mmCIF file of C-alpha atoms in Angstrom:
data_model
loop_
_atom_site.group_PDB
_atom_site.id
_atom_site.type_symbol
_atom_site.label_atom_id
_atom_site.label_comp_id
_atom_site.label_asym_id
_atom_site.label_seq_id
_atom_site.Cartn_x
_atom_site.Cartn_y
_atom_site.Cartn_z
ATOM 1 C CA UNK A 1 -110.409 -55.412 -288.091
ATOM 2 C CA UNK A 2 -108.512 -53.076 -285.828
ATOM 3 C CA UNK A 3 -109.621 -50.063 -284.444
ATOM 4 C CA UNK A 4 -106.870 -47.960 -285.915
ATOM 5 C CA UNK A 5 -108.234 -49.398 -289.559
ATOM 6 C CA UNK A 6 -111.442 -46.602 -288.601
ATOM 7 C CA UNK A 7 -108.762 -43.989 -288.976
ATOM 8 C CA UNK A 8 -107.602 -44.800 -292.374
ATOM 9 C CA UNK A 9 -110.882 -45.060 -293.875
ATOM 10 C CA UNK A 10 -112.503 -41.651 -292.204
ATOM 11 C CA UNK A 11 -109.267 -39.641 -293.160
ATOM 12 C CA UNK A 12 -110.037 -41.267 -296.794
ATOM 13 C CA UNK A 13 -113.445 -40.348 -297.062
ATOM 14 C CA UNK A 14 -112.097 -36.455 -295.397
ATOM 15 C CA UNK A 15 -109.637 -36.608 -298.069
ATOM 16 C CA UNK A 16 -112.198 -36.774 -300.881
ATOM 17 C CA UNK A 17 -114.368 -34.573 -299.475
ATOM 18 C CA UNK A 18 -111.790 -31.485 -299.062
ATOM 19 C CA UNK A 19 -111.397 -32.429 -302.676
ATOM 20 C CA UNK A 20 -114.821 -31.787 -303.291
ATOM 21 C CA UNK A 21 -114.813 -28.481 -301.591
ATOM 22 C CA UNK A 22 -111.493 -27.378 -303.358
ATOM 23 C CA UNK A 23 -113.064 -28.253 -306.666
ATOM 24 C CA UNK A 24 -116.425 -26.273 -305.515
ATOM 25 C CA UNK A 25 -114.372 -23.250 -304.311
ATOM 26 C CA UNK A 26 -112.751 -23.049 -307.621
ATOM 27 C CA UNK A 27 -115.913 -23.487 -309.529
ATOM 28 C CA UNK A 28 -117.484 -20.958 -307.783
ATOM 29 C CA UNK A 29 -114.332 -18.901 -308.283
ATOM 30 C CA UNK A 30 -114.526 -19.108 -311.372
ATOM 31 C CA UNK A 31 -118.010 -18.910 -312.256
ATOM 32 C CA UNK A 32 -118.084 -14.773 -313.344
ATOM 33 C CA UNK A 33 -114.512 -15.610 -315.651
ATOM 34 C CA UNK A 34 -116.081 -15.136 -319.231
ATOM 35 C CA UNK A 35 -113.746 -15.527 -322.171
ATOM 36 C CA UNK A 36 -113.747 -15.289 -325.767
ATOM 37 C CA UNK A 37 -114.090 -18.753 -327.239
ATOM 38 C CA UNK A 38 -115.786 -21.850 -326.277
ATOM 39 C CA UNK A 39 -112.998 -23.769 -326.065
ATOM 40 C CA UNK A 40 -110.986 -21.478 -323.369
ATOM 41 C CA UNK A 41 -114.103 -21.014 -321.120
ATOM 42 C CA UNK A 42 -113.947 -22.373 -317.543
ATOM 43 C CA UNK A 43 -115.826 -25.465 -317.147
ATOM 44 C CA UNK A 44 -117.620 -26.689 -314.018
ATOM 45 C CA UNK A 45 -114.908 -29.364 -312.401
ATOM 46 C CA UNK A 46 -116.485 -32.238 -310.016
ATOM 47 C CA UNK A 47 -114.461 -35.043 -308.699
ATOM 48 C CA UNK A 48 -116.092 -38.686 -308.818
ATOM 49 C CA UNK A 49 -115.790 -40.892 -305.915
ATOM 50 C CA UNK A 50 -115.517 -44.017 -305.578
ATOM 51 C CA UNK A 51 -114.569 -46.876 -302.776
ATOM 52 C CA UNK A 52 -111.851 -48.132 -302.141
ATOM 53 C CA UNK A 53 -111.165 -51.939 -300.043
ATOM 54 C CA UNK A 54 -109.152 -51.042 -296.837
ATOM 55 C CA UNK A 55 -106.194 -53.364 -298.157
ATOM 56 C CA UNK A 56 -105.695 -51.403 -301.044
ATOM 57 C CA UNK A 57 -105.639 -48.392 -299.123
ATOM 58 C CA UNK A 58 -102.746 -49.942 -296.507
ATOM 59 C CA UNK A 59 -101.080 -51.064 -299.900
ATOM 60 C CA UNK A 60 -101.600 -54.558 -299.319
ATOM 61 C CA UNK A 61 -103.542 -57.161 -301.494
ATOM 62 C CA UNK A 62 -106.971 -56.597 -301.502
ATOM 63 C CA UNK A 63 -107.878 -60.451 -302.759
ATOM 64 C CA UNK A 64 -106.218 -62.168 -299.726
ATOM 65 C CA UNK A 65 -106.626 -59.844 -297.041
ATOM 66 C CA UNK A 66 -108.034 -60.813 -293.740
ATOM 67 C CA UNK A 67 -110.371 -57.864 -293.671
ATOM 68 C CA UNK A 68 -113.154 -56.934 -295.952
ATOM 69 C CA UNK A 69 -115.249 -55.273 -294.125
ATOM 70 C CA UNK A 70 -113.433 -51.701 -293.809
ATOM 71 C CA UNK A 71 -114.212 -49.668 -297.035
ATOM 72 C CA UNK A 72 -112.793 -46.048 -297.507
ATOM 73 C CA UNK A 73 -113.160 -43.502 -300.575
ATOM 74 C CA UNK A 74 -110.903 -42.944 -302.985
ATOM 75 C CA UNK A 75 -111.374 -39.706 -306.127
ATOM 76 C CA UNK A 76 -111.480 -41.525 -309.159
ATOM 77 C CA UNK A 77 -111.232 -38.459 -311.225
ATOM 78 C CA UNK A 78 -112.175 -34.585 -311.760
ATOM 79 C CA UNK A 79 -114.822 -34.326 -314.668
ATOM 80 C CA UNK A 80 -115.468 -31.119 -316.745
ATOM 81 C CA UNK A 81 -118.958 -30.181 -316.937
ATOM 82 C CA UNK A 82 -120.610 -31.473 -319.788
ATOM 83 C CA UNK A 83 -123.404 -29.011 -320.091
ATOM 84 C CA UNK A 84 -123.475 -26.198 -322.606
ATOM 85 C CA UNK A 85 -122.340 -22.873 -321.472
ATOM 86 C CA UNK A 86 -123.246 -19.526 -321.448
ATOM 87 C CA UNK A 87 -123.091 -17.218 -324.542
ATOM 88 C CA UNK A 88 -123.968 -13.602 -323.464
ATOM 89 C CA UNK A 89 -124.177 -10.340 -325.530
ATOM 90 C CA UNK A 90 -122.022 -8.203 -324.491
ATOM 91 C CA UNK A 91 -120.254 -6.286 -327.317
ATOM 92 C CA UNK A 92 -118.467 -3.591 -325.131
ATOM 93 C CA UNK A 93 -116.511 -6.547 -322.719
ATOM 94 C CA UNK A 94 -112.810 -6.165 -324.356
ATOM 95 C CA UNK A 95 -113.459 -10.238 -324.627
ATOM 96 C CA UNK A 96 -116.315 -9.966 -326.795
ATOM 97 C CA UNK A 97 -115.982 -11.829 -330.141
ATOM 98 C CA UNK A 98 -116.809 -10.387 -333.565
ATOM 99 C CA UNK A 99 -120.384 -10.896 -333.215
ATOM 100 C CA UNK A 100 -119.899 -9.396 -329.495
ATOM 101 C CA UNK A 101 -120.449 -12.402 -327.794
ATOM 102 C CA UNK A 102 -118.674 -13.651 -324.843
ATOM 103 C CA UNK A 103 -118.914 -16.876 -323.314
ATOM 104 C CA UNK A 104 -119.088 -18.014 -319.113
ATOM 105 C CA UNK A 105 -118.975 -21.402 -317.496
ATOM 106 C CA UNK A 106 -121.577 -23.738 -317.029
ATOM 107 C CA UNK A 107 -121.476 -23.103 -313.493
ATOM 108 C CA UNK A 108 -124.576 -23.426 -311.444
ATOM 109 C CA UNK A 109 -124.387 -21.173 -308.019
ATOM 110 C CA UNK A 110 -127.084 -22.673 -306.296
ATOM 111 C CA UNK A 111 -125.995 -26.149 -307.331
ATOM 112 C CA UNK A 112 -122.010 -25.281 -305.759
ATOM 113 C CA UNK A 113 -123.580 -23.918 -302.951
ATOM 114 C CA UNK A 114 -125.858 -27.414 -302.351
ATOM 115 C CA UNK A 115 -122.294 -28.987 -302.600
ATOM 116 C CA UNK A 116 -120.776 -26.971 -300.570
ATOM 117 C CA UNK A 117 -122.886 -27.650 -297.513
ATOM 118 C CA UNK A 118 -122.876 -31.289 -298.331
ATOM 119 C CA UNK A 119 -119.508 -31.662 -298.355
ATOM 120 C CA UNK A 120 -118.900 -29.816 -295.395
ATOM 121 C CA UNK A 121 -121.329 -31.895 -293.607
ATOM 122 C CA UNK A 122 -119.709 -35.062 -294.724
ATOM 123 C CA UNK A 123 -116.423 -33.849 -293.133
ATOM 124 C CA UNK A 124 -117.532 -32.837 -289.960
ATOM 125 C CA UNK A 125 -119.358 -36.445 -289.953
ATOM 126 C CA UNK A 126 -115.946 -38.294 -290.733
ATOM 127 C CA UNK A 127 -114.156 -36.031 -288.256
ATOM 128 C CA UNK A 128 -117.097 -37.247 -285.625
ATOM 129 C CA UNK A 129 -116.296 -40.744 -286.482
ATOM 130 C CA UNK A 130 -112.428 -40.142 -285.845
ATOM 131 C CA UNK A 131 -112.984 -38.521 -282.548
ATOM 132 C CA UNK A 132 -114.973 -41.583 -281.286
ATOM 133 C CA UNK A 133 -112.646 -44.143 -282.653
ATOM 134 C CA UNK A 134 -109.715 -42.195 -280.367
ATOM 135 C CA UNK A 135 -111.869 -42.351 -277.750
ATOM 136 C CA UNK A 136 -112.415 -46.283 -278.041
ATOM 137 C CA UNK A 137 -108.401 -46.530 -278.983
ATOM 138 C CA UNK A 138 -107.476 -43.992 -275.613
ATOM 139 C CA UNK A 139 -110.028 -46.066 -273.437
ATOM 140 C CA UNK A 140 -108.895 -49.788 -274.455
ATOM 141 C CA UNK A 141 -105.042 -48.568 -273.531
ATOM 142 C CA UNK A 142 -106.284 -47.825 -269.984
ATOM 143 C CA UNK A 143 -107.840 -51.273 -269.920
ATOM 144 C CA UNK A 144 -106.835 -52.686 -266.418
ATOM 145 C CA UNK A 145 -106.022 -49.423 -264.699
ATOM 146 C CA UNK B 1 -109.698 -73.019 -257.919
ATOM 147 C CA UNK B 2 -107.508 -72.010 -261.155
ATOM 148 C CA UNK B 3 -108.295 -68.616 -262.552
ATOM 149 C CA UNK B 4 -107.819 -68.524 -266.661
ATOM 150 C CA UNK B 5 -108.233 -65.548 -268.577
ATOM 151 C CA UNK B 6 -110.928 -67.329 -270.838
ATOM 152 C CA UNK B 7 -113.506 -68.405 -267.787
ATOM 153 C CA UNK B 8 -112.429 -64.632 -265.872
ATOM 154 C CA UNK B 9 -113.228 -62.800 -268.603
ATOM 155 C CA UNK B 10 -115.899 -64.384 -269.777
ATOM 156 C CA UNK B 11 -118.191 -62.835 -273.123
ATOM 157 C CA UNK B 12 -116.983 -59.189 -272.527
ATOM 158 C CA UNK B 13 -113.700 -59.678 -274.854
ATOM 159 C CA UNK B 14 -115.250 -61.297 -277.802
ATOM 160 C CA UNK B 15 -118.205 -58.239 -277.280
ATOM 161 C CA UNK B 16 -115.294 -55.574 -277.083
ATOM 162 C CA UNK B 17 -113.894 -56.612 -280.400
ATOM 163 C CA UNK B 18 -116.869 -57.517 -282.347
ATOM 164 C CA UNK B 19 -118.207 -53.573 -281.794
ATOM 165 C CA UNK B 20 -114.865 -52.825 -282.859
ATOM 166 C CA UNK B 21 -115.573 -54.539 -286.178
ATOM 167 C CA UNK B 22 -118.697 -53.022 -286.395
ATOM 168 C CA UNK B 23 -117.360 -49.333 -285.627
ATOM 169 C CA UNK B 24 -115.070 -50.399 -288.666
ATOM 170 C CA UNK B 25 -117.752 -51.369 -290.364
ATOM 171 C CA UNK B 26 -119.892 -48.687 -289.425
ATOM 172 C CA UNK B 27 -117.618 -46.035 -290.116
ATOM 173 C CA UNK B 28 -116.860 -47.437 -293.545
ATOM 174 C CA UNK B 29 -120.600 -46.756 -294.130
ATOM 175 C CA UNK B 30 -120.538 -42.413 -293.389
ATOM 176 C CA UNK B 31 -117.293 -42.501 -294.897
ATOM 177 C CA UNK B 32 -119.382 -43.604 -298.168
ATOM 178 C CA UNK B 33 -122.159 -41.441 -297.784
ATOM 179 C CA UNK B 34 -121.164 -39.403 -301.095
ATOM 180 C CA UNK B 35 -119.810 -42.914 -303.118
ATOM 181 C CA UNK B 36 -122.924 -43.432 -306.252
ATOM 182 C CA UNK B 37 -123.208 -47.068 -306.064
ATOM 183 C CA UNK B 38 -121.699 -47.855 -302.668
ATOM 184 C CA UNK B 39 -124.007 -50.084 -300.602
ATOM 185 C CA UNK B 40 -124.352 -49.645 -296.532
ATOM 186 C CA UNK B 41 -123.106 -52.824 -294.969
ATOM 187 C CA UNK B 42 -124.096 -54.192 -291.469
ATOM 188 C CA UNK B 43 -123.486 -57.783 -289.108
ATOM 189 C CA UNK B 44 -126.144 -58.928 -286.737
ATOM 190 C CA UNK B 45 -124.413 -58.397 -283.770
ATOM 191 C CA UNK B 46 -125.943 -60.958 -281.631
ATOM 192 C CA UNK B 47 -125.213 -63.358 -283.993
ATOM 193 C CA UNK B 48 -121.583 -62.662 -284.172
ATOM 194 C CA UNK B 49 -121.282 -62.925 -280.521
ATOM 195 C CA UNK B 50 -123.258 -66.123 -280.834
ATOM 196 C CA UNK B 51 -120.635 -68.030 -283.408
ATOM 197 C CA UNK B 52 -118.275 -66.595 -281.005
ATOM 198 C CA UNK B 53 -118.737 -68.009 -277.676
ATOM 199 C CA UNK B 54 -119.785 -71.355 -279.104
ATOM 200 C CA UNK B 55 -116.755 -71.567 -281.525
ATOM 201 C CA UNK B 56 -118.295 -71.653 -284.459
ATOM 202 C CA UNK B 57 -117.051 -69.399 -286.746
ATOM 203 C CA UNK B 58 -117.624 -68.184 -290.456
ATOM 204 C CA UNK B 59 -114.157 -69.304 -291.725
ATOM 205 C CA UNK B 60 -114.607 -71.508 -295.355
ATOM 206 C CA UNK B 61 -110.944 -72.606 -294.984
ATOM 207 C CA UNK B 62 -110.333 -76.274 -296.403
ATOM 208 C CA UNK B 63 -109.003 -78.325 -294.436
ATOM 209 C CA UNK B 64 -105.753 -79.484 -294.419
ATOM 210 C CA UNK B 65 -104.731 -82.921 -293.073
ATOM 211 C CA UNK B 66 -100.933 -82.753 -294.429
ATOM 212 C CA UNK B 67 -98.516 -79.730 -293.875
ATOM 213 C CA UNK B 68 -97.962 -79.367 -297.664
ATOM 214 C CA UNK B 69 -101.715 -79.106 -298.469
ATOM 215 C CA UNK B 70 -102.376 -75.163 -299.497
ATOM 216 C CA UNK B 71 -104.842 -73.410 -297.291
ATOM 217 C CA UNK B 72 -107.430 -72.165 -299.778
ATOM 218 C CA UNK B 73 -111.057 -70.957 -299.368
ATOM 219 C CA UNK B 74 -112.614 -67.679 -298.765
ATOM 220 C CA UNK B 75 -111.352 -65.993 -295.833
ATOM 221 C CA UNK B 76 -112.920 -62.972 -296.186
ATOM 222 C CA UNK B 77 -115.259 -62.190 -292.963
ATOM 223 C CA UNK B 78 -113.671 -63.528 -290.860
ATOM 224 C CA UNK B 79 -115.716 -64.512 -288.349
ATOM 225 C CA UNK B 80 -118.938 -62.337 -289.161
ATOM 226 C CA UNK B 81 -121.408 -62.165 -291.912
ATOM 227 C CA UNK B 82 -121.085 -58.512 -293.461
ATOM 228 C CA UNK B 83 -125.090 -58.122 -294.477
ATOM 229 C CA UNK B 84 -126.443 -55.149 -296.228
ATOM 230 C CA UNK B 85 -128.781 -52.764 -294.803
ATOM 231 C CA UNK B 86 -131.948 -52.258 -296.726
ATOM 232 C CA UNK B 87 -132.533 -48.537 -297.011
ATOM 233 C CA UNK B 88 -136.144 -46.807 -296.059
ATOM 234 C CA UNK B 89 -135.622 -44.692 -298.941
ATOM 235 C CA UNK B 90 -133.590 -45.630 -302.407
ATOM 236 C CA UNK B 91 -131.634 -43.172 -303.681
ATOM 237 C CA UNK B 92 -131.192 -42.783 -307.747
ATOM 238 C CA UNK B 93 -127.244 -43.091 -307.718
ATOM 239 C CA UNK B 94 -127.432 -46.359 -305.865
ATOM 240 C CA UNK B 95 -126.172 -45.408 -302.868
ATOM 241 C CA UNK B 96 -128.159 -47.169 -299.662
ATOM 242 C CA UNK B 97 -126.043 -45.260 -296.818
ATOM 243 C CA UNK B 98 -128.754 -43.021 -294.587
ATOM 244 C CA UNK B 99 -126.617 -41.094 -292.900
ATOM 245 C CA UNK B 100 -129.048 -40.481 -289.871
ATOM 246 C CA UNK B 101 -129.433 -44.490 -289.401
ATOM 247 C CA UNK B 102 -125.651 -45.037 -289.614
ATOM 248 C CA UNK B 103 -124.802 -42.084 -287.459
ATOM 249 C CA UNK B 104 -127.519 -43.081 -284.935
ATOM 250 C CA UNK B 105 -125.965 -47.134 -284.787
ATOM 251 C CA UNK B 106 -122.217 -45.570 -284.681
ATOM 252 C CA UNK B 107 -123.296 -43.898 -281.493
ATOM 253 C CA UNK B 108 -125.113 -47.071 -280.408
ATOM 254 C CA UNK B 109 -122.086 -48.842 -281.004
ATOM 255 C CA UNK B 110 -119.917 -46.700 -279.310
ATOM 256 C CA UNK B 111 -121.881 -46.453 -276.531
ATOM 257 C CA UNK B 112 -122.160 -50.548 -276.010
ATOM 258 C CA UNK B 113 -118.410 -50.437 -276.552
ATOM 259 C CA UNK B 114 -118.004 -48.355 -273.393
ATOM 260 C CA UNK B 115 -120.075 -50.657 -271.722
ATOM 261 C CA UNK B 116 -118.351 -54.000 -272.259
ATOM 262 C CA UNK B 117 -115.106 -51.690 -271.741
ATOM 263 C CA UNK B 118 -116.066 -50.805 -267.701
ATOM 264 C CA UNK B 119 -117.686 -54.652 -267.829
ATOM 265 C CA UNK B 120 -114.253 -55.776 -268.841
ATOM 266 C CA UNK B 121 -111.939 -53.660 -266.361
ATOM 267 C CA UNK B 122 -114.079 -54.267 -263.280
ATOM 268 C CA UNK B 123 -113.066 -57.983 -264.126
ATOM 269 C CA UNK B 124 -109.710 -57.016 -264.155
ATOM 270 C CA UNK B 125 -109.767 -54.972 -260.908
ATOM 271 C CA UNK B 126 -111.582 -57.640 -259.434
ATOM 272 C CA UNK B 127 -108.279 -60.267 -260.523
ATOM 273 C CA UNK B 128 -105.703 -58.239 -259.563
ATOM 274 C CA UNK B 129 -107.501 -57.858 -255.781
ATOM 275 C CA UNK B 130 -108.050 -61.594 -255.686
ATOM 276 C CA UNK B 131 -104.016 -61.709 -256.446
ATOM 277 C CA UNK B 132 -103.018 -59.023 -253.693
ATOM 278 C CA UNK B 133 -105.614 -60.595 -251.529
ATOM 279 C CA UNK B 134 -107.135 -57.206 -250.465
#
C-alpha cells in the first residue's frame, strides 16, 4: 500500500457523501412540492453505499491485486422512499383532486436534517484524513534534507 | 567498517511503511463510516514489524523450483494480517467502524509516523556527515 492509495479512497468516500448531501438538499427541496396524483408526487431519494476494493477503484483487478487492505465507497444506487405519503385536504390548492385532496412527499424534515449533519461530518472527517496523508506524502519527499 | 543501507537504517524503514499501511488501512475505515455492512479492519502493529525484521513474512506463495511452475497462492496481505476490530457498541446495519476509535488511532498513527520520519532522517544526516567527514 502506498500512501497516495489514502487519497483515492478518502476522495471516494467524499464523493459519496456530497452525494448524500445533494440527494438531502433536494429532498428537503422538495419536501413542500404537493401534486395531484400519487404517482407524480416527489418521493424521498437516498443513495445506498457500499465499498468498494481499492483495485477496482484504480481499474485494476481486484482478485490479483497486491493490496487488499485499502477499501473506499462507492453509491450503489439512489432509492425512492418507500413509505406512504401524505394526502392532505386541501380543496382550494389549484392541485387539489376531485375529492380536494392533494398529495406531498414522504419527506421527513427532521430525518434530512439528521442526514445532513451526518454527512457533513463524514466529509470534513475524509477531508481530515486527506490533509494528514499530504502531510506524511510532503514530509517523506524531504526525507534526507 | 562498510556502511549498508540495511544495518544504517536499521527498523525505522520497515516502521515508516508499515504506518503507512495502516494510515491506508485506517483511512479505509472513516472512509466507511456510512457503508451498512462494512466491517472496521486493523493489523497489530508490533507484530507486523516483528515478521518484518526477522523475515518472516505472511506471503502463501507456492513455491516454485522450475521457471515454468505458475506462482499461485493467496497474495493478498502482503506482509500483514488485516484483523477486524471488535466494536464497543454494535450497530443494527452491521457496520463496526467507531468513528471516535478510528479517528483517535489515525492520529496515533500519524503521529508515530512523524516519529520514525525524524528517527529516519537523523540517520541520514548522520551518513552524509560520516561521508563529508565533518
Amino acid at each position: 500500500m502506498s500512501l497516495s492509495n489514502i487519497f483515492n479512497v478518502a476522495g471516494s468516500g467524499m464523493n459519496a457523501q456530497s452525494i448524500r448531501l445533494n440527494t438531502t438538499a433536494s429532498n428537503i427541496a422538495n419536501a413542500e412540492a404537493s401534486s395531484a396524483s400519487a404517482d407524480t408526487t416527489y418521493r424521498g431519494r437516498h443513495p445506498v453505499f457500499a465499498s468498494v476494493q481499492a483495485a477496482m477503484l484504480n481499474g485494476g483487478d481486484a482478485l490479483y491485486s497486491e493490496d487488499q487492505s485499502a477499501v473506499g465507497v462507492r453509491v450503489d444506487g439512489i432509492v425512492e422512499s418507500q413509505a406512504p405519503l401524505q394526502p392532505r385536504y386541501e380543496p382550494e390548492s389549484p392541485n387539489a383532486d376531485e375529492d380536494g385532496y392533494v398529495y406531498y412527499p414522504n419527506v421527513n424534515v427532521v430525518e434530512e436534517m439528521t442526514n445532513m449533519i451526518s454527512a457533513s461530518r463524514s466529509f470534513q472527517v475524509n477531508v481530515e484524513v486527506m490533509n494528514s496523508a499530504k502531510q506524511m506524502v510532503q514530509r517523506v519527499l524531504t526525507l534526507g534534507q | 567498517m562498510a556502511i549498508t543501507f540495511e544495518k544504517a537504517l536499521g527498523i525505522h524503514e520497515s516502521a515508516m511503511r508499515l504506518r503507512g499501511e495502516r494510515a491506508g488501512m485506517l483511512a479505509s475505515n472513516l472512509a466507511n463510516t456510512d457503508t451498512p455492512g462494512y466491517k472496521a479492519r486493523d493489523f497489530n502493529f508490533q507484530e507486523a514489524l516483528d515478521r518484518q525484521m526477522t523475515g518472516r513474512n505472511g506471503d502463501f506463495s507456492l513455491q516454485t523450483t522450475q521457471h515454468a511452475h505458475i506462482r499461485g497462492g493467496v497474495k493478498g496481505l502482503g506482509s500483514v494480517d488485516a484483523l477486524y476490530r471488535v466494536p464497543n457498541q454494535p450497530s443494527i446495519d452491521g457496520n463496526t467502524v467507531e468513528e471516535q476509535v478510528e479517528h483517535a488511532e489515525f492520529m496515533k498513527n500519524n503521529l508515530e509516523f512523524q516519529a520514525s520520519f525524524t528517527f529516519l532522517n537523523s540517520k541520514f544526516k548522520g551518513l552524509s556527515k560520516a561521508i563529508k567527514g565533518e
